[in-house]
GROMACS .gro file of C-alpha atoms in nm:
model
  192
    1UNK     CA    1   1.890  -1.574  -0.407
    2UNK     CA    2   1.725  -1.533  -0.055
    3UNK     CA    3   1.410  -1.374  -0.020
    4UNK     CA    4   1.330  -1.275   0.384
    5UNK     CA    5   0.986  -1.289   0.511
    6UNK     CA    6   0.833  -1.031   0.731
    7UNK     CA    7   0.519  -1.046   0.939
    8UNK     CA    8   0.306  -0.770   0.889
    9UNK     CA    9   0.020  -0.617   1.142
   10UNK     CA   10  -0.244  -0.759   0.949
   11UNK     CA   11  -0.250  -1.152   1.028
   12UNK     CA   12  -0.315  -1.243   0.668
   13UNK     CA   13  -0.091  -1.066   0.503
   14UNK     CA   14   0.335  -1.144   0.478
   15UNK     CA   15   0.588  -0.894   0.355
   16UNK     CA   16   0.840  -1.040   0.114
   17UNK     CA   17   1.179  -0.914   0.071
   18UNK     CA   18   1.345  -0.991  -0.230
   19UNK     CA   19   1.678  -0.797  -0.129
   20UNK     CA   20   1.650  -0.592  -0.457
   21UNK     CA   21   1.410  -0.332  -0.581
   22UNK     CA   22   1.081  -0.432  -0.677
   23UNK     CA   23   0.959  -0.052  -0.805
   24UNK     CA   24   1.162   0.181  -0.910
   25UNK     CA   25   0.936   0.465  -0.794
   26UNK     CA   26   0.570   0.467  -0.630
   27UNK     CA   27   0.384   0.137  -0.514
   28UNK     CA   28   0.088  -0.045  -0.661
   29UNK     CA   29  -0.208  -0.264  -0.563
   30UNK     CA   30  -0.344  -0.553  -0.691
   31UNK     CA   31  -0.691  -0.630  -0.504
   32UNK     CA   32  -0.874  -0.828  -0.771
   33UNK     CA   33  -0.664  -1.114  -1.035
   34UNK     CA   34  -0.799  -0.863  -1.296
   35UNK     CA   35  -0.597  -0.590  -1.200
   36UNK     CA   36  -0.315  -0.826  -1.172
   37UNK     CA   37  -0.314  -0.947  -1.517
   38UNK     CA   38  -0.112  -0.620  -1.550
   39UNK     CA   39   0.146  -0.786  -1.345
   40UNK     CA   40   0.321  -1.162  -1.438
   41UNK     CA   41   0.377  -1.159  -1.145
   42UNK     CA   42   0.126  -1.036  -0.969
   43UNK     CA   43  -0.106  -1.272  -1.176
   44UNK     CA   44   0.088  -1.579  -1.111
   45UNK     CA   45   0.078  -1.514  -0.749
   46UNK     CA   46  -0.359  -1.498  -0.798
   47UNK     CA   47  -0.345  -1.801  -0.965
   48UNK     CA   48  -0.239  -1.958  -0.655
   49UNK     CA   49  -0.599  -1.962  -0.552
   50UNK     CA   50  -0.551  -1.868  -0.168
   51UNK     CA   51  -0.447  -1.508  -0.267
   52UNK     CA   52  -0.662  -1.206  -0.269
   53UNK     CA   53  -0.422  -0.934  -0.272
   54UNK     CA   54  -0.052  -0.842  -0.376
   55UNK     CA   55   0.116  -0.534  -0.299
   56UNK     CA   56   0.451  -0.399  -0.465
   57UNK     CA   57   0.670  -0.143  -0.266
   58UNK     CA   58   1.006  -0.060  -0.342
   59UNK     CA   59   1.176  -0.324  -0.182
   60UNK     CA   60   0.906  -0.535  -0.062
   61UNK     CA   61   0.610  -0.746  -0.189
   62UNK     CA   62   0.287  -0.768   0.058
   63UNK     CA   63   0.082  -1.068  -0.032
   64UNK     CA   64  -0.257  -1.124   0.144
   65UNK     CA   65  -0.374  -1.489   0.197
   66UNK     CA   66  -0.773  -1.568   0.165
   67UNK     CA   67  -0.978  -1.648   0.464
   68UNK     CA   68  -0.921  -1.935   0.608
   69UNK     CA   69  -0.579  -2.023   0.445
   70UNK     CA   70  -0.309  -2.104   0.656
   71UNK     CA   71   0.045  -1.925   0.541
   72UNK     CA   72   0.254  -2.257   0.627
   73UNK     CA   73   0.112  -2.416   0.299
   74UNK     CA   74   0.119  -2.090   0.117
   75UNK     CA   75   0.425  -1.931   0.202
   76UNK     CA   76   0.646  -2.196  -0.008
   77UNK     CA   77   0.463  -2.141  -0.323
   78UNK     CA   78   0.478  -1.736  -0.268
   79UNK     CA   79   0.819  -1.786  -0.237
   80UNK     CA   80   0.878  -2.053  -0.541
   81UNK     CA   81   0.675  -1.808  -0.749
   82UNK     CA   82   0.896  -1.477  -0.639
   83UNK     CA   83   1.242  -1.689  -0.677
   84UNK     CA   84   1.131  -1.737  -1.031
   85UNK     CA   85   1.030  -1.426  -1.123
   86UNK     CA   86   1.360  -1.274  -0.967
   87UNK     CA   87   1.615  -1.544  -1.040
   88UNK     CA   88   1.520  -1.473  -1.429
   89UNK     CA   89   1.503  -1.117  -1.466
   90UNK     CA   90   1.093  -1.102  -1.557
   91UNK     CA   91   0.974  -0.778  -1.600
   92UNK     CA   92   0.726  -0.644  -1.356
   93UNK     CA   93   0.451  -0.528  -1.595
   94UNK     CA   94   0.358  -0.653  -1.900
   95UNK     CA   95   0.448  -0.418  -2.225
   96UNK     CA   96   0.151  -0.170  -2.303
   97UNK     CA   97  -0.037  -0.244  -1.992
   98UNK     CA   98   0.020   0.142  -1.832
   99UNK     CA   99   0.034  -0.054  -1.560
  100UNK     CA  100   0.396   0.097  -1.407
  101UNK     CA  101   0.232   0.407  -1.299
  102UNK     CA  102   0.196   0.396  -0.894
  103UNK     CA  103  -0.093   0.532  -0.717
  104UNK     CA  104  -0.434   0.592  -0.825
  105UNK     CA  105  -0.504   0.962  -0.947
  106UNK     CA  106  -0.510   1.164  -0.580
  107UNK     CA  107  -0.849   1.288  -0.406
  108UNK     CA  108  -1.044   1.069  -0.706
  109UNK     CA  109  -1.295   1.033  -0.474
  110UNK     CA  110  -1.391   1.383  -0.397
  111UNK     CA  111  -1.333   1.596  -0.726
  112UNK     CA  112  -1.033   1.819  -0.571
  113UNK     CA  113  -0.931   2.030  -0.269
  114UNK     CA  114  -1.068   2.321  -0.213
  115UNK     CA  115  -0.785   2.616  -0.334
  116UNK     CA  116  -0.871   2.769  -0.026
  117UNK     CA  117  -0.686   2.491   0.163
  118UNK     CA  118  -0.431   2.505  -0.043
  119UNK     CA  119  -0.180   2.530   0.267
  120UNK     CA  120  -0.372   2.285   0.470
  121UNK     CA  121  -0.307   2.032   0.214
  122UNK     CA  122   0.042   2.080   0.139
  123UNK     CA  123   0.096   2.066   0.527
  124UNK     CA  124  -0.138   1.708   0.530
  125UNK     CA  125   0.042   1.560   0.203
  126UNK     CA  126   0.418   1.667   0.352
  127UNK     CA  127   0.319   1.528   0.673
  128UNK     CA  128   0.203   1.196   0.529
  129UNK     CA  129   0.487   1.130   0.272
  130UNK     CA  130   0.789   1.213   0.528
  131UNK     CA  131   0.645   1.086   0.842
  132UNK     CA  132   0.326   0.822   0.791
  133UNK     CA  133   0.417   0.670   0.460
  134UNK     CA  134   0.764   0.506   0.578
  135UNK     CA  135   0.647   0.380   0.884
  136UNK     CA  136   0.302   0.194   0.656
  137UNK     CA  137   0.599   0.122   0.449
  138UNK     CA  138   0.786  -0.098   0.735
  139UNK     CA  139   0.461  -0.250   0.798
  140UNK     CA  140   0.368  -0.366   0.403
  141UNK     CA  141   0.142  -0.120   0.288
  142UNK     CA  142   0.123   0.215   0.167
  143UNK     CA  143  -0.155   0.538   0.249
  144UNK     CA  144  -0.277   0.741  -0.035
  145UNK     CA  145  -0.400   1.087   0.029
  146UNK     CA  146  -0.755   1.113  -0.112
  147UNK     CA  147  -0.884   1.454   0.011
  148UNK     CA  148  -0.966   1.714   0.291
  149UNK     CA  149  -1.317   1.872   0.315
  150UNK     CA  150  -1.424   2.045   0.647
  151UNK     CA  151  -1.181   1.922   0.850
  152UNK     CA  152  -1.157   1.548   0.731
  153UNK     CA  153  -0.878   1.420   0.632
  154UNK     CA  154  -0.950   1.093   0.366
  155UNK     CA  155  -0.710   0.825   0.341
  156UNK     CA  156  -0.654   0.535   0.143
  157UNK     CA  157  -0.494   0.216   0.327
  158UNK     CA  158  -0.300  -0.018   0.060
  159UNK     CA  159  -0.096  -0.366   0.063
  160UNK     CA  160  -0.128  -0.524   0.429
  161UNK     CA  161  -0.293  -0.236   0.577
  162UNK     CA  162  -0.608  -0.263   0.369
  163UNK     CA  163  -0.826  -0.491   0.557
  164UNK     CA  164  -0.581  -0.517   0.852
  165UNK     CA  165  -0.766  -0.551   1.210
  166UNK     CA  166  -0.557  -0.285   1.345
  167UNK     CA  167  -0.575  -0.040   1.062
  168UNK     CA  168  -0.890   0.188   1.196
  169UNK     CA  169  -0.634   0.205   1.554
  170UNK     CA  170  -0.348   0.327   1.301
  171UNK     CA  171  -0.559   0.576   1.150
  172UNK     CA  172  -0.757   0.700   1.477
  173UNK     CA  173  -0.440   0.712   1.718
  174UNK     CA  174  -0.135   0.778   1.510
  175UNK     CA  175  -0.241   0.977   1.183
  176UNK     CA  176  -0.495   1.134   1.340
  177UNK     CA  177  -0.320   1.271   1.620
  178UNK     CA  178  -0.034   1.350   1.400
  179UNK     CA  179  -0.197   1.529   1.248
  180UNK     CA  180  -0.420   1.739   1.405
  181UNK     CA  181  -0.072   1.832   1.635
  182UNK     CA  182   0.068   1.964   1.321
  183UNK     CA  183  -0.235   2.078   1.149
  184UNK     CA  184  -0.474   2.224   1.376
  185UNK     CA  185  -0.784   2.292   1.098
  186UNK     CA  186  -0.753   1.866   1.140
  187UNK     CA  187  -1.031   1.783   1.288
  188UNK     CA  188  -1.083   1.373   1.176
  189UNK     CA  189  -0.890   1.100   0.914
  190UNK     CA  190  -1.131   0.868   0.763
  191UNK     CA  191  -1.044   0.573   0.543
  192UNK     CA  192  -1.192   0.538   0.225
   0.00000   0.00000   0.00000
């Protein structure tokens, strides 16, 4: 089995590519080794030590690399840890864990859209599924829709973009723009 390796935007963070499907639908974060105990693997790869995030896609895993740690003596155990889980057929989640379920609950953060923007919303969430989400996608990460109150737009940055230096340019001169071309009520994207 070969798994490819991917640079991603955000330095400490390498996109894996294990040349099958890792989800079948949806993505999900791991940002703390109790929210990967969900995971074998996703808790194998914490116990590394030098990790502090993993990210599953749906053909790709993101794994983030502490401060400070170098990814030429990382990268080998990553990858001895994702040929095992792989070469044996391991499930993804542990049984009864709910964990297979792929993005947090949408706009948690801000109690619901207004039904008056119903339209607005639909046109944001199209917008960022068909056009933004693939291209995060390419770059190991995912954005999650969290709401849109007076004009802002809130967004959720996942996998390598969370934390990634270039992230805030991503959201302030691609999505942004994007959006406010399509959607003119758009007046800023913030990250939450």
């Amino acid at each position: 089995m070969l798994i490819e390796t991917e640079p991603t935007p955000n330095p400490a963070t390498l996109k894996f590519l294990p040349g099958r499907p890792v989800m079948d639908a949806g993505t999900r974060d791991f940002a703390t080794p109790e929210e990967a105990e969900a995971s074998p693997l996703a808790d194998a790869l914490f116990g590394l030590g030098d990790v502090t995030g993993v990210f599953f896609g749906r053909d790709f895993i993101s794994v983030t690399a502490a401060p400070g740690v170098e990814w030429n003596g990382l990268k080998p155990d990553v990858l001895g840890i994702l040929l095992d889980h792989f070469s044996a057929n391991m499930p993804l989640f542990r049984q009864g864990s709910a964990a297979g379920f792929s993005v947090p609950p949408e706009a948690a953060d801000f109690g619901g859209d207004n039904p008056e923007d119903a339209d607005i919303v639909a046109q944001i969430r199209e917008l960022i599924d068909t056009r933004v989400r693939p291209a995060v996608a390419n770059d190991g990460g995912d954005i999650v829709y969290r709401g849109f109150d007076a004009g802002k737009v809130y967004l959720q940055m996942q996998g390598a973009c969370s934390g990634c230096p270039s992230s805030s340019a991503t959201l302030k001169n691609g999505i942004e723009q994007l959006l406010k071309h399509y959607v003119p009520e758009v007046t800023e994207v913030r990250a939450v």
